[in-house]
Amino acid sequence: MNTYDTRPDAYQSVSLDDWTDWRWQQRHQLRAPEDFEGVLELSDREYRGFSQTEGDFRVGVTPYYASLMDPSDPDCPVRRQGLPDPEEARRADFERRDPLAEEEHMPVQGLTHRYPDRVLFYVTHHCPVFCRHCTRKRKVSDPKTAASTGQIEQGLEYIRQNRDVRDVLVSGGDPLTLSDDRLMAILGALRDIDHVEVVRLGTRNPVTLPYRVTESLCDRLAEVAPIYLNTHFNHPREVTSEAQRALRRLLSAGCVLGNQMVLLRGINDDPETVMDLNRRLLSAGCRPYYMLQCDMAQGITHFRTSLRRGLEIMDHLRGRIAGMGVPDFVVDLPGGGGKVELVPQYLEERSRGDAFDEVVFRNWRGETYRFADIVEEYS
Ligand SMILES: *Cc1c(COP(=O)(O)O)cnc(C)c1O
Ligand code: SF4
């Protein structure tokens, strides 16, 4: 079963070759309300979403991703990630245009250097799907801010000059939007820098456009292996047979796969959905890396969940799925504080003893266990 067999009416005359061709999918990105006719039934609310977000953050959905949407349910978890909502136009005092202060920590345009050993390198502002919850919506989807060849060269030069940079995360936008040649030129240049030990790609293409992961691309990725590739599945419905095939190819090309999901209200903010997603990802060879708290970017407050909700989900995962399926629950602090991890409280009590302390733990089932902790004097 794949999406071609169940494609919406509007695509009945499309050939299988076109449907599975990523360039065809990119060219046929759905952008305006009319484009969705014959694909799904837009709700009044979604129509208002289009008019109220105009000029703010573009709509863009691949026919592939649209075919995963429930045509008659506006609350469909895939649909809500791709179609605009009037709430996006609302502004709250605490929201920020650049919540993670990525622009402030840019030694050169298009590169954020926040941690000592690693940098975030933005190589494009385009994506197959413009996710409504995107934290970089201030610039993603805006062709005016796209990275030029000169800017990319400047970023590479910065990395060459800074021997502390061991780890480069190539991101965007979605770097797999670039042609194979352009992408490989960047990855190849990074591999040629002796002090760069780790090269990473952050891409949502396995979710939004899995046909992008062609055999020819994978042959070339294999030449620069291992690439740490983190993708962004948010819901089990996104783990289709096409997505699984894309992940399998990337594994064969020597990629190390991880997933960074974002907790989104009404989409994936319950323990069973996250459990189901993580099981499917593990079986496809992709390890859940982060479960990210939705941040304080403008117009995404309606997607946010409480920190307590995230902790409840974490509490549910531990013990019920292998540790490999338990991501770190992370908050990226506003203003550029970086990522911090939140962990449910398992240590309930500590009482002072002479030779050792008695510690009371709660396990994943809620039972208590006692543990004798060594009392060490560190000077
Ligand atoms: C998240 C992030 C990274 C990647 O770091 P991790 O080790 O994957 O957490 C690097 N730079 C910036 C600015 C980031 O926000
Ligand atoms: S793919 Fe990533 S960068 Fe692009 S819109 Fe979605 S979240 Fe933002």
mmCIF file of C-alpha atoms and ligand atoms in Angstrom:
data_model
loop_
_atom_site.group_PDB
_atom_site.id
_atom_site.type_symbol
_atom_site.label_atom_id
_atom_site.label_comp_id
_atom_site.label_asym_id
_atom_site.label_seq_id
_atom_site.Cartn_x
_atom_site.Cartn_y
_atom_site.Cartn_z
ATOM 1 C CA MET A 1 0.000 0.000 0.000
ATOM 2 C CA ASN A 2 1.397 3.417 -0.882
ATOM 3 C CA THR A 3 0.022 6.907 -1.353
ATOM 4 C CA TYR A 4 -0.159 6.571 -5.133
ATOM 5 C CA ASP A 5 -2.849 3.907 -4.804
ATOM 6 C CA THR A 6 -4.906 6.073 -2.487
ATOM 7 C CA ARG A 7 -4.161 9.465 -4.051
ATOM 8 C CA PRO A 8 -6.923 12.079 -3.988
ATOM 9 C CA ASP A 9 -9.280 12.561 -6.947
ATOM 10 C CA ALA A 10 -7.422 15.621 -8.177
ATOM 11 C CA TYR A 11 -4.398 13.414 -8.974
ATOM 12 C CA GLN A 12 -6.115 10.511 -10.709
ATOM 13 C CA SER A 13 -4.515 11.346 -14.065
ATOM 14 C CA VAL A 14 -0.987 11.686 -12.656
ATOM 15 C CA SER A 15 1.359 8.864 -13.646
ATOM 16 C CA LEU A 16 3.241 6.832 -11.054
ATOM 17 C CA ASP A 17 6.507 8.157 -12.473
ATOM 18 C CA ASP A 18 5.432 11.749 -11.910
ATOM 19 C CA TRP A 19 3.963 11.075 -8.480
ATOM 20 C CA THR A 20 7.193 9.518 -7.238
ATOM 21 C CA ASP A 21 9.392 12.207 -8.834
ATOM 22 C CA TRP A 22 10.408 14.726 -6.160
ATOM 23 C CA ARG A 23 10.758 17.528 -8.673
ATOM 24 C CA TRP A 24 7.188 16.951 -9.863
ATOM 25 C CA GLN A 25 6.063 17.037 -6.225
ATOM 26 C CA GLN A 26 7.953 20.302 -5.624
ATOM 27 C CA ARG A 27 6.536 21.906 -8.760
ATOM 28 C CA HIS A 28 3.018 20.945 -7.734
ATOM 29 C CA GLN A 29 3.268 22.280 -4.192
ATOM 30 C CA LEU A 30 -0.219 23.342 -3.021
ATOM 31 C CA ARG A 31 -0.193 26.999 -2.062
ATOM 32 C CA ALA A 32 -3.624 28.597 -2.459
ATOM 33 C CA PRO A 33 -7.142 27.536 -1.427
ATOM 34 C CA GLU A 34 -7.984 26.667 -5.063
ATOM 35 C CA ASP A 35 -5.084 24.206 -5.152
ATOM 36 C CA PHE A 36 -6.778 22.127 -2.474
ATOM 37 C CA GLU A 37 -9.979 21.607 -4.456
ATOM 38 C CA GLY A 38 -10.412 17.950 -5.273
ATOM 39 C CA VAL A 39 -7.856 17.110 -2.601
ATOM 40 C CA LEU A 40 -9.771 17.914 0.549
ATOM 41 C CA GLU A 41 -12.727 19.903 1.729
ATOM 42 C CA LEU A 42 -11.442 23.151 3.254
ATOM 43 C CA SER A 43 -13.292 24.271 6.379
ATOM 44 C CA ASP A 44 -14.407 27.869 6.890
ATOM 45 C CA ARG A 45 -11.767 28.156 9.540
ATOM 46 C CA GLU A 46 -9.046 27.043 7.107
ATOM 47 C CA TYR A 47 -10.255 29.573 4.516
ATOM 48 C CA ARG A 48 -9.958 32.264 7.181
ATOM 49 C CA GLY A 49 -6.516 30.882 8.026
ATOM 50 C CA PHE A 50 -5.432 31.497 4.438
ATOM 51 C CA SER A 51 -6.643 35.088 4.370
ATOM 52 C CA GLN A 52 -5.370 35.996 7.827
ATOM 53 C CA THR A 53 -1.842 34.632 7.401
ATOM 54 C CA GLU A 54 -1.329 36.077 3.946
ATOM 55 C CA GLY A 55 1.986 37.887 3.614
ATOM 56 C CA ASP A 56 3.083 36.437 6.926
ATOM 57 C CA PHE A 57 3.991 32.804 6.395
ATOM 58 C CA ARG A 58 3.292 31.079 3.112
ATOM 59 C CA VAL A 59 1.332 27.897 2.714
ATOM 60 C CA GLY A 60 3.125 25.085 0.912
ATOM 61 C CA VAL A 61 2.195 21.390 0.920
ATOM 62 C CA THR A 62 3.413 18.602 -1.350
ATOM 63 C CA PRO A 63 0.723 16.501 -3.042
ATOM 64 C CA TYR A 64 2.297 13.543 -1.228
ATOM 65 C CA TYR A 65 1.839 15.127 2.210
ATOM 66 C CA ALA A 66 -1.662 16.331 1.261
ATOM 67 C CA SER A 67 -2.581 12.751 0.435
ATOM 68 C CA LEU A 68 -1.904 11.780 4.070
ATOM 69 C CA MET A 69 -4.512 14.276 5.244
ATOM 70 C CA ASP A 70 -8.033 13.247 6.142
ATOM 71 C CA PRO A 71 -10.080 15.030 3.444
ATOM 72 C CA SER A 72 -13.109 15.534 5.655
ATOM 73 C CA ASP A 73 -11.582 16.150 9.088
ATOM 74 C CA PRO A 74 -9.991 19.567 9.710
ATOM 75 C CA ASP A 75 -8.633 18.250 13.029
ATOM 76 C CA CYS A 76 -6.554 15.629 11.226
ATOM 77 C CA PRO A 77 -3.034 15.726 12.760
ATOM 78 C CA VAL A 78 -1.343 15.926 9.356
ATOM 79 C CA ARG A 79 -3.714 18.555 8.076
ATOM 80 C CA ARG A 80 -3.154 20.819 11.056
ATOM 81 C CA GLN A 81 0.600 20.816 10.394
ATOM 82 C CA GLY A 82 0.146 22.001 6.819
ATOM 83 C CA LEU A 83 -2.962 24.174 6.673
ATOM 84 C CA PRO A 84 -3.122 27.663 8.160
ATOM 85 C CA ASP A 85 -5.260 28.587 11.150
ATOM 86 C CA PRO A 86 -6.562 32.051 12.100
ATOM 87 C CA GLU A 87 -4.832 31.642 15.481
ATOM 88 C CA GLU A 88 -1.506 32.132 13.689
ATOM 89 C CA ALA A 89 -2.356 35.786 13.264
ATOM 90 C CA ARG A 90 -2.790 36.290 17.011
ATOM 91 C CA ARG A 91 0.116 37.806 18.923
ATOM 92 C CA ALA A 92 0.924 37.223 22.583
ATOM 93 C CA ASP A 93 3.269 39.466 24.606
ATOM 94 C CA PHE A 94 5.773 36.746 25.315
ATOM 95 C CA GLU A 95 6.078 35.614 21.696
ATOM 96 C CA ARG A 96 9.235 36.456 19.798
ATOM 97 C CA ARG A 97 10.127 36.655 16.166
ATOM 98 C CA ASP A 98 13.434 34.928 16.767
ATOM 99 C CA PRO A 99 12.747 33.026 20.006
ATOM 100 C CA LEU A 100 16.122 31.278 20.124
ATOM 101 C CA ALA A 101 18.088 34.435 19.258
ATOM 102 C CA GLU A 102 19.637 32.610 16.333
ATOM 103 C CA GLU A 103 20.302 35.864 14.481
ATOM 104 C CA GLU A 104 22.154 37.368 17.467
ATOM 105 C CA HIS A 105 24.610 34.500 17.652
ATOM 106 C CA MET A 106 25.603 34.724 14.012
ATOM 107 C CA PRO A 107 29.294 35.462 13.515
ATOM 108 C CA VAL A 108 28.575 35.425 9.754
ATOM 109 C CA GLN A 109 25.220 35.490 7.969
ATOM 110 C CA GLY A 110 23.498 32.121 7.913
ATOM 111 C CA LEU A 111 25.457 30.412 10.682
ATOM 112 C CA THR A 112 24.663 30.242 14.424
ATOM 113 C CA HIS A 113 27.555 29.467 16.748
ATOM 114 C CA ARG A 114 26.159 29.038 20.262
ATOM 115 C CA TYR A 115 27.859 26.008 21.752
ATOM 116 C CA PRO A 116 31.650 25.758 21.819
ATOM 117 C CA ASP A 117 32.036 22.770 19.512
ATOM 118 C CA ARG A 118 29.178 22.948 17.039
ATOM 119 C CA VAL A 119 27.411 25.263 14.632
ATOM 120 C CA LEU A 120 24.065 25.432 12.920
ATOM 121 C CA PHE A 121 24.494 26.200 9.227
ATOM 122 C CA TYR A 122 21.446 27.400 7.237
ATOM 123 C CA VAL A 123 21.808 26.606 3.565
ATOM 124 C CA THR A 124 18.297 27.264 2.213
ATOM 125 C CA HIS A 125 14.980 28.751 3.283
ATOM 126 C CA HIS A 126 12.804 26.504 1.206
ATOM 127 C CA CYS A 127 10.947 23.372 2.346
ATOM 128 C CA PRO A 128 8.572 20.909 0.657
ATOM 129 C CA VAL A 129 5.978 21.683 3.342
ATOM 130 C CA PHE A 130 5.887 24.875 5.378
ATOM 131 C CA CYS A 131 5.030 23.486 8.788
ATOM 132 C CA ARG A 132 2.636 25.766 10.589
ATOM 133 C CA HIS A 133 4.559 25.280 13.835
ATOM 134 C CA CYS A 134 7.968 26.166 12.358
ATOM 135 C CA THR A 135 10.195 28.033 14.792
ATOM 136 C CA ARG A 136 12.001 29.733 11.895
ATOM 137 C CA LYS A 137 8.900 30.959 10.148
ATOM 138 C CA ARG A 138 10.353 34.472 10.293
ATOM 139 C CA LYS A 139 12.556 33.519 7.363
ATOM 140 C CA VAL A 140 11.618 30.054 6.120
ATOM 141 C CA SER A 141 9.425 30.254 3.009
ATOM 142 C CA ASP A 142 10.663 33.770 2.239
ATOM 143 C CA PRO A 143 12.618 33.589 -1.018
ATOM 144 C CA LYS A 144 14.144 37.032 -0.367
ATOM 145 C CA THR A 145 16.176 35.673 2.531
ATOM 146 C CA ALA A 146 17.518 32.563 0.787
ATOM 147 C CA ALA A 147 21.184 31.786 1.280
ATOM 148 C CA SER A 148 23.317 32.813 -1.677
ATOM 149 C CA THR A 149 26.332 30.871 -2.892
ATOM 150 C CA GLY A 150 28.531 33.656 -1.496
ATOM 151 C CA GLN A 151 26.929 33.358 1.918
ATOM 152 C CA ILE A 152 27.434 29.592 1.979
ATOM 153 C CA GLU A 153 31.085 30.070 1.051
ATOM 154 C CA GLN A 154 31.408 32.575 3.907
ATOM 155 C CA GLY A 155 29.927 30.049 6.339
ATOM 156 C CA LEU A 156 32.352 27.368 5.148
ATOM 157 C CA GLU A 157 35.241 29.791 5.528
ATOM 158 C CA TYR A 158 34.172 30.585 9.110
ATOM 159 C CA ILE A 159 34.189 26.855 9.897
ATOM 160 C CA ARG A 160 37.615 26.424 8.271
ATOM 161 C CA GLN A 161 39.011 29.258 10.396
ATOM 162 C CA ASN A 162 37.536 28.013 13.673
ATOM 163 C CA ARG A 163 39.274 24.894 14.806
ATOM 164 C CA ASP A 164 36.905 24.518 17.772
ATOM 165 C CA VAL A 165 34.076 23.578 15.445
ATOM 166 C CA ARG A 166 33.975 19.789 15.445
ATOM 167 C CA ASP A 167 30.341 19.356 14.513
ATOM 168 C CA VAL A 168 28.346 21.076 11.768
ATOM 169 C CA LEU A 169 24.597 20.762 11.548
ATOM 170 C CA VAL A 170 23.454 21.589 8.019
ATOM 171 C CA SER A 171 19.919 22.892 8.263
ATOM 172 C CA GLY A 172 17.592 25.533 6.867
ATOM 173 C CA GLY A 173 14.784 25.459 5.692
ATOM 174 C CA ASP A 174 15.278 21.986 4.438
ATOM 175 C CA PRO A 175 18.708 21.269 2.937
ATOM 176 C CA LEU A 176 17.362 18.406 0.793
ATOM 177 C CA THR A 177 15.537 21.087 -1.179
ATOM 178 C CA LEU A 178 18.895 21.752 -2.844
ATOM 179 C CA SER A 179 19.976 19.752 -5.871
ATOM 180 C CA ASP A 180 22.237 16.759 -5.270
ATOM 181 C CA ASP A 181 25.174 18.696 -6.685
ATOM 182 C CA ARG A 182 24.725 21.737 -4.465
ATOM 183 C CA LEU A 183 24.119 19.652 -1.355
ATOM 184 C CA MET A 184 27.090 17.395 -2.031
ATOM 185 C CA ALA A 185 29.337 20.390 -2.680
ATOM 186 C CA ILE A 186 28.554 21.605 0.858
ATOM 187 C CA LEU A 187 28.906 18.188 2.500
ATOM 188 C CA GLY A 188 32.093 17.493 0.547
ATOM 189 C CA ALA A 189 33.594 20.837 1.566
ATOM 190 C CA LEU A 190 32.819 20.062 5.217
ATOM 191 C CA ARG A 191 34.432 16.611 4.941
ATOM 192 C CA ASP A 192 37.552 18.281 3.600
ATOM 193 C CA ILE A 193 37.977 20.278 6.808
ATOM 194 C CA ASP A 194 40.185 18.235 9.135
ATOM 195 C CA HIS A 195 38.777 19.505 12.423
ATOM 196 C CA VAL A 196 35.143 18.817 11.422
ATOM 197 C CA GLU A 197 34.519 15.399 12.923
ATOM 198 C CA VAL A 198 30.746 15.230 12.712
ATOM 199 C CA VAL A 199 28.529 16.284 9.816
ATOM 200 C CA ARG A 200 24.797 16.375 10.355
ATOM 201 C CA LEU A 201 21.758 17.037 8.208
ATOM 202 C CA GLY A 202 18.462 18.288 9.581
ATOM 203 C CA THR A 203 15.751 17.490 7.067
ATOM 204 C CA ARG A 204 12.033 16.845 7.041
ATOM 205 C CA ASN A 205 12.066 15.385 3.528
ATOM 206 C CA PRO A 206 11.610 11.788 4.740
ATOM 207 C CA VAL A 207 8.282 13.012 6.152
ATOM 208 C CA THR A 208 7.116 15.605 3.661
ATOM 209 C CA LEU A 209 8.698 14.334 0.447
ATOM 210 C CA PRO A 210 10.256 10.869 0.850
ATOM 211 C CA TYR A 211 10.764 10.515 -2.934
ATOM 212 C CA ARG A 212 13.570 13.044 -2.536
ATOM 213 C CA VAL A 213 15.628 10.236 -1.028
ATOM 214 C CA THR A 214 16.645 8.746 -4.362
ATOM 215 C CA GLU A 215 19.121 5.957 -4.905
ATOM 216 C CA SER A 216 21.470 8.356 -6.650
ATOM 217 C CA LEU A 217 21.412 10.773 -3.715
ATOM 218 C CA CYS A 218 22.072 7.897 -1.316
ATOM 219 C CA ASP A 219 24.992 6.652 -3.418
ATOM 220 C CA ARG A 220 26.573 10.055 -3.009
ATOM 221 C CA LEU A 221 25.771 10.325 0.708
ATOM 222 C CA ALA A 222 27.521 6.989 1.171
ATOM 223 C CA GLU A 223 30.738 8.624 -0.079
ATOM 224 C CA VAL A 224 30.708 11.083 2.823
ATOM 225 C CA ALA A 225 29.383 8.643 5.452
ATOM 226 C CA PRO A 226 28.590 8.697 8.267
ATOM 227 C CA ILE A 227 26.116 11.563 8.087
ATOM 228 C CA TYR A 228 24.030 12.043 11.219
ATOM 229 C CA LEU A 229 20.593 12.737 9.814
ATOM 230 C CA ASN A 230 17.865 14.024 12.077
ATOM 231 C CA THR A 231 14.381 14.185 10.691
ATOM 232 C CA HIS A 232 11.078 15.398 12.095
ATOM 233 C CA PHE A 233 8.200 12.921 12.308
ATOM 234 C CA ASN A 234 5.419 14.167 14.572
ATOM 235 C CA HIS A 235 2.693 11.579 14.135
ATOM 236 C CA PRO A 236 2.459 7.820 13.413
ATOM 237 C CA ARG A 237 0.354 8.549 10.342
ATOM 238 C CA GLU A 238 3.437 10.100 8.722
ATOM 239 C CA VAL A 239 5.374 6.826 8.895
ATOM 240 C CA THR A 240 4.140 5.514 5.529
ATOM 241 C CA SER A 241 5.658 2.754 3.441
ATOM 242 C CA GLU A 242 7.342 5.434 1.309
ATOM 243 C CA ALA A 243 8.802 7.089 4.394
ATOM 244 C CA GLN A 244 10.043 3.717 5.638
ATOM 245 C CA ARG A 245 11.674 3.031 2.282
ATOM 246 C CA ALA A 246 13.409 6.416 2.405
ATOM 247 C CA LEU A 247 14.728 5.662 5.906
ATOM 248 C CA ARG A 248 15.950 2.239 4.808
ATOM 249 C CA ARG A 249 17.858 3.751 1.908
ATOM 250 C CA LEU A 250 19.465 6.331 4.164
ATOM 251 C CA LEU A 251 20.507 3.579 6.561
ATOM 252 C CA SER A 252 22.097 1.641 3.720
ATOM 253 C CA ALA A 253 23.980 4.794 2.774
ATOM 254 C CA GLY A 254 25.561 4.813 6.224
ATOM 255 C CA CYS A 255 23.416 7.562 7.730
ATOM 256 C CA VAL A 256 22.776 7.503 11.470
ATOM 257 C CA LEU A 257 19.105 8.341 11.843
ATOM 258 C CA GLY A 258 17.393 10.321 14.592
ATOM 259 C CA ASN A 259 14.044 11.992 15.021
ATOM 260 C CA GLN A 260 13.221 15.369 16.520
ATOM 261 C CA MET A 261 9.509 15.565 17.173
ATOM 262 C CA VAL A 262 7.828 18.711 18.413
ATOM 263 C CA LEU A 263 5.053 18.382 20.972
ATOM 264 C CA LEU A 264 1.946 19.916 19.429
ATOM 265 C CA ARG A 265 -1.394 20.390 21.107
ATOM 266 C CA GLY A 266 -4.156 18.268 19.636
ATOM 267 C CA ILE A 267 -1.691 16.610 17.239
ATOM 268 C CA ASN A 268 0.610 14.398 19.268
ATOM 269 C CA ASP A 269 0.310 15.501 22.889
ATOM 270 C CA ASP A 270 -0.767 12.209 24.360
ATOM 271 C CA PRO A 271 1.341 9.300 25.603
ATOM 272 C CA GLU A 272 -0.123 6.648 23.305
ATOM 273 C CA THR A 273 0.466 8.682 20.141
ATOM 274 C CA VAL A 274 4.094 9.322 21.055
ATOM 275 C CA MET A 275 4.539 5.660 22.019
ATOM 276 C CA ASP A 276 3.066 4.507 18.720
ATOM 277 C CA LEU A 277 5.237 6.961 16.764
ATOM 278 C CA ASN A 278 8.406 5.945 18.571
ATOM 279 C CA ARG A 279 7.720 2.229 18.086
ATOM 280 C CA ARG A 280 7.279 2.734 14.378
ATOM 281 C CA LEU A 281 10.417 4.820 14.157
ATOM 282 C CA LEU A 282 12.493 2.267 16.042
ATOM 283 C CA SER A 283 11.326 -0.504 13.764
ATOM 284 C CA ALA A 284 12.381 1.650 10.797
ATOM 285 C CA GLY A 285 15.875 2.157 12.245
ATOM 286 C CA CYS A 286 15.361 5.739 13.377
ATOM 287 C CA ARG A 287 15.970 6.610 17.019
ATOM 288 C CA PRO A 288 13.851 9.208 18.770
ATOM 289 C CA TYR A 289 16.438 11.884 19.680
ATOM 290 C CA TYR A 290 14.460 14.844 20.980
ATOM 291 C CA MET A 291 10.912 15.541 21.977
ATOM 292 C CA LEU A 292 10.983 19.315 21.734
ATOM 293 C CA GLN A 293 8.823 21.700 23.657
ATOM 294 C CA CYS A 294 7.154 23.998 21.126
ATOM 295 C CA ASP A 295 8.878 27.342 21.609
ATOM 296 C CA MET A 296 7.832 30.965 21.866
ATOM 297 C CA ALA A 297 7.888 31.888 18.182
ATOM 298 C CA GLN A 298 5.180 34.220 16.910
ATOM 299 C CA GLY A 299 1.838 32.727 16.011
ATOM 300 C CA ILE A 300 2.420 29.183 17.253
ATOM 301 C CA THR A 301 1.113 29.577 20.797
ATOM 302 C CA HIS A 302 -2.050 27.613 19.939
ATOM 303 C CA PHE A 303 0.200 24.584 19.333
ATOM 304 C CA ARG A 304 1.914 24.771 22.707
ATOM 305 C CA THR A 305 1.418 22.284 25.502
ATOM 306 C CA SER A 306 2.319 22.657 29.174
ATOM 307 C CA LEU A 307 5.684 21.416 30.426
ATOM 308 C CA ARG A 308 3.748 19.142 32.750
ATOM 309 C CA ARG A 309 2.118 17.433 29.770
ATOM 310 C CA GLY A 310 5.520 16.709 28.269
ATOM 311 C CA LEU A 311 6.718 15.236 31.548
ATOM 312 C CA GLU A 312 3.641 13.006 31.745
ATOM 313 C CA ILE A 313 4.438 11.662 28.305
ATOM 314 C CA MET A 314 8.047 10.998 29.296
ATOM 315 C CA ASP A 315 6.865 9.240 32.429
ATOM 316 C CA HIS A 316 4.658 7.014 30.334
ATOM 317 C CA LEU A 317 7.436 6.060 27.890
ATOM 318 C CA ARG A 318 10.054 5.026 30.448
ATOM 319 C CA GLY A 319 9.781 1.306 31.135
ATOM 320 C CA ARG A 320 7.135 0.657 28.503
ATOM 321 C CA ILE A 321 9.496 0.948 25.541
ATOM 322 C CA ALA A 322 13.235 0.318 25.266
ATOM 323 C CA GLY A 323 15.488 3.180 26.283
ATOM 324 C CA MET A 324 16.281 3.614 22.580
ATOM 325 C CA GLY A 325 12.686 4.705 22.113
ATOM 326 C CA VAL A 326 12.798 7.314 24.873
ATOM 327 C CA PRO A 327 13.908 10.707 23.535
ATOM 328 C CA ASP A 328 15.230 13.595 25.590
ATOM 329 C CA PHE A 329 12.473 16.045 26.410
ATOM 330 C CA VAL A 330 14.061 19.370 25.641
ATOM 331 C CA VAL A 331 13.214 23.034 26.028
ATOM 332 C CA ASP A 332 15.213 25.406 23.852
ATOM 333 C CA LEU A 333 15.465 28.450 26.111
ATOM 334 C CA PRO A 334 14.315 31.781 24.736
ATOM 335 C CA GLY A 335 16.981 34.353 24.085
ATOM 336 C CA GLY A 336 19.624 31.828 23.122
ATOM 337 C CA GLY A 337 20.044 30.009 26.436
ATOM 338 C CA GLY A 338 20.330 26.735 24.576
ATOM 339 C CA LYS A 339 18.645 23.411 25.171
ATOM 340 C CA VAL A 340 17.881 22.004 28.599
ATOM 341 C CA GLU A 341 16.448 18.607 29.335
ATOM 342 C CA LEU A 342 13.486 17.905 31.592
ATOM 343 C CA VAL A 343 13.229 14.544 33.314
ATOM 344 C CA PRO A 344 10.391 13.220 35.468
ATOM 345 C CA GLN A 345 11.317 13.120 39.143
ATOM 346 C CA TYR A 346 12.225 9.557 40.126
ATOM 347 C CA LEU A 347 14.200 10.386 43.273
ATOM 348 C CA GLU A 348 11.593 10.960 45.947
ATOM 349 C CA GLU A 349 13.454 11.289 49.195
ATOM 350 C CA ARG A 350 16.934 11.296 50.640
ATOM 351 C CA SER A 351 17.777 10.809 54.286
ATOM 352 C CA ARG A 352 21.150 11.348 55.792
ATOM 353 C CA GLY A 353 22.932 8.289 57.259
ATOM 354 C CA ASP A 354 26.367 7.867 58.781
ATOM 355 C CA ALA A 355 28.072 5.679 56.238
ATOM 356 C CA PHE A 356 25.587 6.240 53.463
ATOM 357 C CA ASP A 357 22.405 8.089 52.574
ATOM 358 C CA GLU A 358 19.141 6.314 52.095
ATOM 359 C CA VAL A 359 17.477 7.295 48.886
ATOM 360 C CA VAL A 360 13.905 6.434 47.939
ATOM 361 C CA PHE A 361 13.206 6.009 44.266
ATOM 362 C CA ARG A 362 9.974 5.642 42.405
ATOM 363 C CA ASN A 363 10.153 3.330 39.406
ATOM 364 C CA TRP A 364 8.165 3.526 36.138
ATOM 365 C CA ARG A 365 5.326 1.513 37.721
ATOM 366 C CA GLY A 366 5.076 3.889 40.648
ATOM 367 C CA GLU A 367 6.519 1.411 43.171
ATOM 368 C CA THR A 368 9.119 2.661 45.636
ATOM 369 C CA TYR A 369 12.604 1.198 46.092
ATOM 370 C CA ARG A 370 15.355 2.028 48.530
ATOM 371 C CA PHE A 371 18.921 2.596 47.516
ATOM 372 C CA ALA A 372 22.015 3.174 49.649
ATOM 373 C CA ASP A 373 24.025 6.043 48.226
ATOM 374 C CA ILE A 374 27.690 6.446 49.072
ATOM 375 C CA VAL A 375 28.417 9.622 50.990
ATOM 376 C CA GLU A 376 31.472 11.025 49.346
ATOM 377 C CA GLU A 377 33.356 14.060 50.437
ATOM 378 C CA TYR A 378 34.640 15.988 47.487
ATOM 379 C CA SER A 379 36.931 18.849 48.231
HETATM 380 C C1 LIG B 1 20.151 22.424 18.781
HETATM 381 C C2 LIG B 1 21.282 23.197 18.325
HETATM 382 C C3 LIG B 1 22.458 22.551 17.938
HETATM 383 C C4 LIG B 1 22.580 21.047 17.930
HETATM 384 O O1 LIG B 1 22.910 20.602 19.158
HETATM 385 P P1 LIG B 1 22.464 19.220 19.787
HETATM 386 O O2 LIG B 1 23.708 18.684 20.317
HETATM 387 O O3 LIG B 1 21.851 18.351 18.760
HETATM 388 O O4 LIG B 1 21.473 19.607 20.834
HETATM 389 C C5 LIG B 1 23.533 23.333 17.584
HETATM 390 N N1 LIG B 1 23.453 24.681 17.566
HETATM 391 C C6 LIG B 1 22.324 25.324 17.914
HETATM 392 C C7 LIG B 1 22.293 26.806 17.859
HETATM 393 C C8 LIG B 1 21.197 24.598 18.288
HETATM 394 O O5 LIG B 1 20.071 25.244 18.602
HETATM 395 S S1 SF4 B 2 10.612 21.508 7.363
HETATM 396 FE FE1 SF4 B 2 11.585 22.387 9.201
HETATM 397 S S2 SF4 B 2 12.353 24.400 8.542
HETATM 398 FE FE2 SF4 B 2 10.845 23.710 7.015
HETATM 399 S S3 SF4 B 2 8.903 24.616 7.671
HETATM 400 FE FE3 SF4 B 2 9.011 22.546 8.540
HETATM 401 S S4 SF4 B 2 9.880 22.848 10.599
HETATM 402 FE FE4 SF4 B 2 10.313 24.734 9.415
#
